[in-house]
Structure formats: structure tokens, C-alpha cells
Short mmCIF file of C-alpha atoms in Angstrom, two decimals:
data_model
loop_
_atom_site.label_atom_id
_atom_site.label_comp_id
_atom_site.label_asym_id
_atom_site.label_seq_id
_atom_site.Cartn_x
_atom_site.Cartn_y
_atom_site.Cartn_z
CA MET A 1 29.43 3.00 99.46
CA SER A 2 26.65 1.23 97.56
CA PHE A 3 26.07 -2.33 96.38
CA ILE A 4 25.24 -3.96 93.04
CA ALA A 5 22.40 -6.38 93.76
CA LYS A 6 21.53 -7.58 90.25
CA ALA A 7 22.37 -6.92 86.60
CA VAL A 8 20.31 -8.08 83.61
CA THR A 9 20.56 -7.63 79.85
CA ASN A 10 17.95 -8.08 77.16
CA PHE A 11 18.16 -7.99 73.36
CA PRO A 12 15.81 -7.58 70.41
CA GLU A 13 14.42 -10.69 68.76
CA HIS A 14 16.08 -10.35 65.35
CA MET A 15 19.47 -12.11 65.27
CA ALA A 16 21.85 -11.53 62.36
CA THR A 17 25.07 -13.36 61.68
CA GLN A 18 28.13 -11.39 60.71
CA SER A 19 28.16 -13.07 57.31
CA ALA A 20 24.57 -11.92 56.66
CA VAL A 21 25.49 -8.33 57.56
CA LYS A 22 28.53 -8.56 55.28
CA ASN A 23 26.45 -9.83 52.36
CA MET A 24 23.88 -7.06 52.80
CA LEU A 25 26.57 -4.38 52.78
CA ILE A 26 28.32 -5.86 49.73
CA ASN A 27 24.99 -5.94 47.85
CA MET A 28 24.43 -2.27 48.66
CA TRP A 29 27.99 -1.09 48.09
CA PRO A 30 29.73 -3.59 45.78
CA HIS A 31 32.53 -1.10 45.07
CA LYS A 32 33.37 -1.19 48.82
CA ARG A 33 33.64 -4.98 48.93
CA GLU A 34 37.31 -5.06 49.97
CA PHE A 35 36.77 -2.72 52.92
CA ILE A 36 33.57 -4.48 53.99
CA GLU A 37 35.23 -7.90 54.02
CA GLN A 38 38.22 -6.49 55.90
CA PHE A 39 36.10 -4.91 58.63
CA THR A 40 33.61 -7.74 59.07
CA ASN A 41 36.40 -10.30 59.35
CA SER A 42 38.44 -8.28 61.84
CA THR A 43 35.73 -7.32 64.37
CA THR A 44 35.53 -10.85 65.94
CA VAL A 45 31.75 -10.30 66.03
CA GLU A 46 29.89 -13.49 65.12
CA THR A 47 26.27 -12.51 65.74
CA ARG A 48 24.32 -9.49 66.94
CA TYR A 49 20.69 -8.62 67.62
CA LEU A 50 18.76 -5.97 65.73
CA SER A 51 15.58 -3.98 66.33
CA LEU A 52 14.36 -4.80 62.81
CA PRO A 53 14.80 -7.67 60.37
CA LEU A 54 18.03 -7.13 58.46
CA ASN A 55 16.39 -6.46 55.10
CA TYR A 56 14.34 -3.56 56.56
CA TYR A 57 17.39 -1.34 57.02
CA ARG A 58 17.73 -0.57 53.31
CA ASP A 59 14.53 1.51 53.51
CA LEU A 60 15.15 3.08 56.92
CA ASN A 61 15.74 6.72 55.98
CA ASP A 62 13.48 8.92 58.09
CA MET A 63 14.78 10.10 61.48
CA GLY A 64 11.27 10.34 62.88
CA ILE A 65 10.47 6.73 62.02
CA ARG A 66 13.78 5.59 63.53
CA ASN A 67 12.90 7.31 66.77
CA VAL A 68 9.39 5.86 66.90
CA ILE A 69 10.94 2.40 66.57
CA TRP A 70 13.57 3.25 69.20
CA LYS A 71 10.93 4.36 71.72
CA ALA A 72 8.74 1.29 71.26
CA GLU A 73 11.64 -1.18 71.45
CA ALA A 74 13.31 0.61 74.37
CA ARG A 75 10.06 0.58 76.30
CA ARG A 76 9.52 -3.14 75.66
CA LEU A 77 13.07 -4.17 76.56
CA GLN A 78 13.24 -2.13 79.74
CA LYS A 79 9.82 -3.23 80.94
CA GLU A 80 11.12 -6.81 80.79
CA ASN A 81 14.39 -5.83 82.48
CA ILE A 82 12.72 -4.10 85.40
CA GLN A 83 10.25 -6.93 85.90
CA LYS A 84 13.15 -9.39 86.07
CA LEU A 85 15.01 -7.24 88.61
CA LEU A 86 11.91 -7.10 90.80
CA ASP A 87 11.10 -10.80 90.45
CA ASP A 88 14.63 -12.08 91.04
CA THR A 89 15.42 -9.91 94.07
CA GLY A 90 11.97 -9.56 95.67
CA ILE A 91 12.70 -5.91 96.43
CA ASP A 92 9.82 -3.66 97.46
CA ILE A 93 9.31 -1.24 94.57
CA ALA A 94 8.66 1.50 97.12
CA ASP A 95 12.35 1.30 98.05
CA ILE A 96 13.38 2.59 94.62
CA GLY A 97 14.33 6.20 95.19
CA LEU A 98 15.95 6.87 91.83
CA ILE A 99 15.58 5.66 88.25
CA ALA A 100 18.38 6.62 85.87
CA SER A 101 18.40 5.94 82.15
CA ALA A 102 21.17 6.34 79.61
CA THR A 103 21.27 6.20 75.82
CA THR A 104 23.00 7.76 72.85
CA THR A 105 20.94 6.24 70.04
CA GLY A 106 17.40 7.58 70.53
CA LEU A 107 15.34 10.32 72.10
CA THR A 108 12.05 10.49 73.91
CA VAL A 109 10.50 13.32 75.94
CA PRO A 110 9.35 12.55 78.55
CA SER A 111 12.39 10.35 78.99
CA LEU A 112 12.39 6.60 79.45
CA GLU A 113 12.29 6.62 83.25
CA ALA A 114 8.94 8.45 83.16
CA LEU A 115 7.57 5.86 80.74
CA MET A 116 8.64 3.09 83.13
CA MET A 117 7.01 4.87 86.05
CA ASN A 118 3.74 4.50 84.15
CA GLU A 119 4.39 0.78 83.65
CA PHE A 120 5.10 -0.06 87.32
CA PRO A 121 3.75 1.22 90.67
CA PHE A 122 6.81 3.27 91.61
CA SER A 123 6.41 5.92 94.25
CA PRO A 124 5.43 9.25 92.65
CA TYR A 125 8.32 10.75 94.63
CA THR A 126 10.90 8.63 92.79
CA LYS A 127 13.67 10.78 91.35
CA ARG A 128 14.51 10.59 87.65
CA LEU A 129 17.94 10.96 86.07
CA PRO A 130 18.08 10.90 82.25
CA LEU A 131 21.61 10.69 80.82
CA PHE A 132 22.23 11.34 77.14
CA GLY A 133 25.39 11.47 75.06
CA LEU A 134 27.83 9.45 77.17
CA GLY A 135 28.05 6.71 74.54
CA CYS A 136 29.98 3.58 75.51
CA LEU A 137 31.01 5.32 78.72
CA ALA A 138 27.49 5.31 80.15
CA GLY A 139 27.43 1.77 81.56
CA VAL A 140 30.11 2.41 84.17
CA ALA A 141 29.43 6.16 84.37
CA GLY A 142 25.77 5.46 85.10
CA ILE A 143 26.67 2.99 87.85
CA ASN A 144 29.01 5.59 89.34
CA ARG A 145 26.39 8.36 89.27
CA VAL A 146 23.84 6.07 90.92
CA ASN A 147 26.50 5.20 93.49
CA ASP A 148 26.87 8.92 94.24
CA TYR A 149 23.13 9.12 94.92
CA LEU A 150 23.09 6.04 97.17
CA ILE A 151 26.01 7.30 99.26
CA GLY A 152 23.74 10.18 100.23
CA HIS A 153 20.63 7.96 100.54
CA PRO A 154 21.93 4.73 102.14
CA LYS A 155 18.49 3.30 102.93
CA MET A 156 17.27 3.54 99.34
CA ALA A 157 17.62 1.51 96.16
CA ALA A 158 18.03 2.65 92.57
CA ILE A 159 17.72 1.29 89.03
CA LEU A 160 19.96 2.18 86.11
CA MET A 161 18.65 1.46 82.60
CA ILE A 162 20.89 1.40 79.53
CA THR A 163 19.27 1.24 76.08
CA GLU A 164 21.39 1.30 72.94
CA LEU A 165 19.76 0.46 69.61
CA CYS A 166 22.76 1.23 67.43
CA SER A 167 21.36 -0.26 64.22
CA LEU A 168 18.74 2.49 64.06
CA THR A 169 21.51 5.00 63.34
CA PHE A 170 22.56 3.17 60.14
CA ARG A 171 22.59 5.46 57.09
CA LEU A 172 22.44 3.87 53.65
CA GLU A 173 23.93 6.87 51.85
CA ASP A 174 26.95 7.13 54.16
CA GLU A 175 29.78 5.10 52.62
CA SER A 176 32.41 6.48 55.01
CA ILE A 177 34.90 4.23 56.76
CA SER A 178 33.35 5.19 60.11
CA ASN A 179 29.88 4.06 59.03
CA LEU A 180 31.27 0.83 57.62
CA VAL A 181 33.15 0.06 60.82
CA GLY A 182 30.14 0.96 62.96
CA THR A 183 27.78 -1.19 60.90
CA THR A 184 30.05 -4.23 61.13
CA LEU A 185 30.80 -3.75 64.85
CA PHE A 186 27.73 -2.44 66.68
CA GLY A 187 24.53 -4.20 67.75
CA ASP A 188 21.34 -3.49 69.69
CA GLY A 189 20.50 -4.28 73.29
CA SER A 190 19.62 -3.09 76.75
CA GLY A 191 20.69 -3.57 80.33
CA ALA A 192 19.48 -2.70 83.80
CA VAL A 193 21.20 -2.73 87.17
CA LEU A 194 19.62 -2.73 90.63
CA MET A 195 21.77 -1.03 93.25
CA VAL A 196 21.14 -0.45 96.95
CA GLY A 197 22.57 1.75 99.66
CA ALA A 198 24.70 0.48 102.52
CA ASP A 199 21.75 0.48 104.95
CA HIS A 200 19.28 -1.28 102.66
CA PRO A 201 18.49 -4.91 103.67
CA LEU A 202 19.38 -6.19 100.20
CA SER A 203 22.98 -5.05 100.66
CA GLU A 204 23.59 -8.23 102.66
CA ARG A 205 22.63 -10.35 99.62
CA SER A 206 24.29 -8.25 96.93
CA GLN A 207 26.99 -9.27 94.46
CA PHE A 208 29.52 -6.43 94.60
CA GLU A 209 30.29 -3.47 96.81
CA ILE A 210 31.50 -0.33 95.06
CA LEU A 211 34.55 0.87 96.98
CA SER A 212 35.55 3.87 94.89
CA SER A 213 34.92 5.47 91.51
CA GLU A 214 36.59 8.02 89.28
CA SER A 215 35.97 9.90 86.03
CA LEU A 216 38.76 11.10 83.78
CA PHE A 217 38.45 13.55 80.88
CA TYR A 218 41.07 13.78 78.12
CA PRO A 219 41.11 17.36 76.75
CA GLU A 220 40.81 18.09 73.03
CA THR A 221 39.74 14.58 72.08
CA GLU A 222 36.12 15.21 71.14
CA ARG A 223 36.60 13.98 67.55
CA LEU A 224 37.79 10.54 68.61
CA MET A 225 34.27 9.22 69.09
CA GLY A 226 30.72 10.52 68.96
CA TRP A 227 27.91 11.52 66.64
CA ASP A 228 27.42 14.43 64.28
CA MET A 229 23.76 15.43 64.17
CA ILE A 230 22.85 15.92 60.52
CA ASP A 231 19.63 16.35 58.53
CA ASN A 232 18.49 12.74 58.59
CA GLY A 233 19.98 11.40 61.79
CA PHE A 234 23.20 10.44 63.52
CA GLN A 235 26.51 10.32 61.64
CA LEU A 236 29.14 8.25 63.43
CA VAL A 237 32.46 9.81 64.40
CA LEU A 238 35.04 7.09 65.10
CA SER A 239 38.80 7.56 65.03
CA ASN A 240 41.42 4.85 64.66
CA ASP A 241 43.51 6.77 67.24
CA ILE A 242 41.51 5.31 70.16
CA PRO A 243 43.72 2.20 70.66
CA THR A 244 46.80 4.47 70.71
CA LEU A 245 45.27 6.65 73.42
CA VAL A 246 44.42 3.54 75.43
CA ARG A 247 47.95 2.16 75.16
CA ASP A 248 49.61 5.50 75.93
CA HIS A 249 47.47 6.71 78.82
CA VAL A 250 44.84 4.37 80.24
CA GLY A 251 47.24 1.98 82.00
CA ASN A 252 48.90 4.81 83.92
CA ASN A 253 45.54 6.38 84.70
CA ILE A 254 44.25 3.11 86.13
CA ASN A 255 47.45 2.64 88.14
CA ASP A 256 47.04 6.13 89.62
CA PHE A 257 43.40 5.42 90.50
CA LEU A 258 44.31 2.18 92.24
CA THR A 259 47.22 3.79 94.10
CA ARG A 260 44.93 6.50 95.46
CA ASN A 261 42.80 3.67 96.86
CA SER A 262 45.79 1.81 98.36
CA VAL A 263 45.41 -1.01 95.85
CA SER A 264 47.96 -2.36 93.39
CA ARG A 265 47.25 -3.94 90.02
CA SER A 266 48.27 -7.33 91.45
CA ASP A 267 45.35 -7.03 93.90
CA ILE A 268 42.81 -6.93 91.04
CA ASP A 269 41.36 -10.40 90.61
CA PHE A 270 38.85 -9.73 87.82
CA TYR A 271 38.01 -7.12 85.19
CA ILE A 272 34.60 -5.96 83.95
CA ALA A 273 35.64 -4.05 80.84
CA HIS A 274 33.51 -2.55 78.09
CA PRO A 275 34.26 -4.52 74.88
CA GLY A 276 34.68 -1.58 72.53
CA GLY A 277 36.26 -3.69 69.81
CA PRO A 278 39.19 -6.05 69.28
CA LYS A 279 41.78 -3.30 68.88
CA VAL A 280 40.60 -1.55 72.05
CA LEU A 281 40.55 -4.78 74.07
CA ASP A 282 44.02 -5.70 72.82
CA ALA A 283 45.29 -2.22 73.69
CA LEU A 284 43.75 -2.48 77.18
CA SER A 285 45.41 -5.87 77.73
CA GLN A 286 48.71 -4.45 76.55
CA THR A 287 48.66 -1.30 78.67
CA LEU A 288 47.67 -3.28 81.78
CA GLY A 289 49.99 -6.19 81.09
CA LEU A 290 47.09 -8.63 81.15
CA ASP A 291 46.78 -12.04 79.59
CA ARG A 292 43.91 -12.08 77.10
CA SER A 293 42.03 -14.54 79.32
CA LYS A 294 41.58 -11.84 81.98
CA LEU A 295 39.16 -10.12 79.58
CA SER A 296 37.56 -13.33 78.31
CA LEU A 297 34.02 -12.29 79.27
CA SER A 298 34.41 -9.04 77.33
CA TRP A 299 35.59 -10.98 74.27
CA GLN A 300 32.65 -13.40 74.62
CA SER A 301 30.14 -10.56 74.83
CA LEU A 302 31.65 -8.89 71.76
CA ALA A 303 31.45 -12.11 69.74
CA GLN A 304 27.84 -12.89 70.66
CA TYR A 305 26.29 -9.41 70.63
CA GLY A 306 28.76 -7.02 69.00
CA ASN A 307 29.54 -3.69 70.62
CA VAL A 308 26.20 -2.65 72.12
CA SER A 309 27.63 0.67 73.27
CA ALA A 310 26.96 1.26 76.98
CA ALA A 311 24.86 -1.89 77.35
CA SER A 312 27.87 -4.11 76.63
CA VAL A 313 29.58 -3.58 79.98
CA ILE A 314 26.29 -4.43 81.72
CA ASN A 315 26.33 -7.72 79.84
CA VAL A 316 29.92 -8.34 80.99
CA LEU A 317 28.82 -7.51 84.56
CA GLU A 318 25.93 -9.97 84.26
CA ARG A 319 28.28 -12.66 82.91
CA THR A 320 30.70 -12.00 85.78
CA ILE A 321 27.92 -12.49 88.32
CA GLN A 322 26.70 -15.66 86.59
CA LYS A 323 30.22 -17.12 86.46
CA ASN A 324 30.03 -17.28 90.25
CA ASP A 325 33.66 -18.29 90.83
CA ILE A 326 35.00 -15.10 92.42
CA LEU A 327 36.03 -15.51 96.03
CA HIS A 328 34.50 -13.37 98.75
CA GLY A 329 36.43 -10.19 99.36
CA ARG A 330 38.35 -10.20 96.07
CA ALA A 331 38.76 -6.87 94.27
CA GLY A 332 37.77 -6.11 90.69
CA LEU A 333 37.84 -3.19 88.30
CA MET A 334 35.05 -1.95 86.03
CA THR A 335 36.11 0.26 83.12
CA ALA A 336 34.53 1.94 80.12
CA MET A 337 35.66 4.58 77.68
CA GLY A 338 33.57 6.84 75.51
CA PRO A 339 33.01 10.19 73.79
CA ALA A 340 34.91 13.29 74.91
CA PHE A 341 37.27 11.14 75.16
CA SER A 342 36.73 9.92 78.73
CA LEU A 343 37.50 7.04 81.05
CA GLU A 344 35.23 5.82 83.83
CA MET A 345 36.45 3.44 86.57
CA SER A 346 34.91 1.62 89.52
CA LEU A 347 36.80 -0.36 92.13
CA VAL A 348 34.53 -3.15 93.40
CA ARG A 349 34.72 -5.97 95.91
CA LYS A 350 32.96 -9.33 95.78
CA CYS A 351 30.44 -9.61 98.61
#
């Protein structure tokens, strides 16, 4: 298996309080005031970070301009992330055999890994793995796909980049419930994870070992979450049936995954869960029989940054590492859910 050596997250410079977002929406759509107040008060989001000053979003209509902004901000954020990974671990950049990048909120061709290879002296033989469309799933799914690579290349290292600038998908003319919920819940940010194979020297100083991973697809659920691509950008698809699916299925699916790895739920000491929203976190706690405190880092991330799609679970991973109170050898579970609908799981052990 592979090892997680370091996780970092990075956010745009423009911070907006939830009350400021609420006031902007009420000014734009005064006839939706009741819904706006309901959603902003129920998300538990207190602040989030945005790629642009809040007042700029009223005039953000052109898809091309949105994508230009996405590319520039993604490049800046990930350049800082990669530099921090290199500085904090001292890894030789020549050891990086793979760069993977995931997003669902912007497009660039060549993809972001190629842009980063022009920012740093990576080997020209470094493999690239762009991942698009996984949504909130991509944080754990990306870690699992990188793990697959490192199992076959145990002497190498790899970097996963997650960049989700959700605010750039905001559409002024869309007064749907989905757009209102998304605007009051989602934020912007990025994350990056350095992982190494079992035979890489940094494995001895890593944070977590990945013991096993699994992907699960729920058939005929594609309208639960995603984007519709329309004339002027992304239109959010978001169903209120997601918490029900979590309560009805995810607990049993996680139990089955753990059983196949000869682990019981009582053996899991910590959880690194994507904070999709308060209803999803409550449903996850309920289906797993967890006290709310077991997901406290997910709740903290949601309050401070909002749902940053796939980058959120990287922030929870970073917080888990920084907490530094997990005993050696203890088992943990990383989970994320996203479009399709799908569930991604990783069983990890503290090094």
C-alpha cells in the first residue's frame, strides 16, 4: 500500500461572511427572501472564501471570463500548495512520478498538471492524470487512484491536486432552489496531497498508511447531484434525497467494506469525512451510530470554509494531521460521496 506524507489546503483571499452572502442574495432576489434566510441559517456555514470580491458576482455572466478567472486562481493556489509540500517534506522533486489533478468547476487544456510542470522542475517523464466530473467525491477518489498507481510503483511519489472554485458557477438569473442552496453552502478552495510508495524513504516519516480502498456506484442516481451544462455555464443539480440515501445505504456499505478487511466499526478510531452539508453529516452520523463529536473536524471545516466540494475532505485530512492526537497504529476511515451517486472509502492506519 501507499502512504500519505502531507496534506495542505489553500484558499482565495476574499473572505465573505454568511450574513454578507445572505444580504447580497436578498438584494438581488427580494421575492425569495424567505427561502434565502432559511437556507443561509440552516447551512451552519459562517464564512467562506471566494475567488472574487462578493460584489463582483452580480456582473459575472460570461462563461469564458469565468474560466479565465478559474485558470489564473487555480494556477496560483496550486503553485503555493506544491511549494509547501516540497518545502515541508524536503522530498526530491525527481521522485514525483505522477501528478493528478481533479476539479468540477473549471476547465483548462492543457490541464492543470501540465501548467504546474512548467512552474517546477519536474521530470519530463512525470505522468499526468487529469480527473474531471467527480465532484465532492474526488478528494477521496483521487487519493485512491493515486494509491493504485503507487502500489505498482512503490519507489515513487505522487501529488494529487484538488481545485474547486464553486463561486464561479454562480448564475444570477437562476432562482432555482438548487442554485440558492448551492450559493449559500459552497465556497472556493484548493488542496494538495503528497503520497509515497511503500519503498520510498519518506514512507517512514508519513502520517497515514492506506490499507484498503473501495468505490461504490449507486445505479440510476445521476440526478441526485451534478451539473447541467447550459449556454452560459454550469447549472447545479442537487436533490434533497441525498440524506435519505446516506441513511438507508451508506452505513451498511461501510460495514461491508470494513468486514471485507477484517475490521469492525468499533475498531475505527477516527473519521475523515467530506462535509457535504449539515443534513448529510447528520445522516452519516445516524447511519454509523456516531456521536456528533466523531465528525467534529468535518463540522469545523464546513463552518469556516463552506462546502468546497472535493477540496473539503483534504482540509479535514489536514486538520486531522495537525490535531496530532491519534495513537500509532489506530485505524481510521476516509469517506466522500458525489455525483453518479457514488461512495468512495479508504481504510487508513496512523503511522
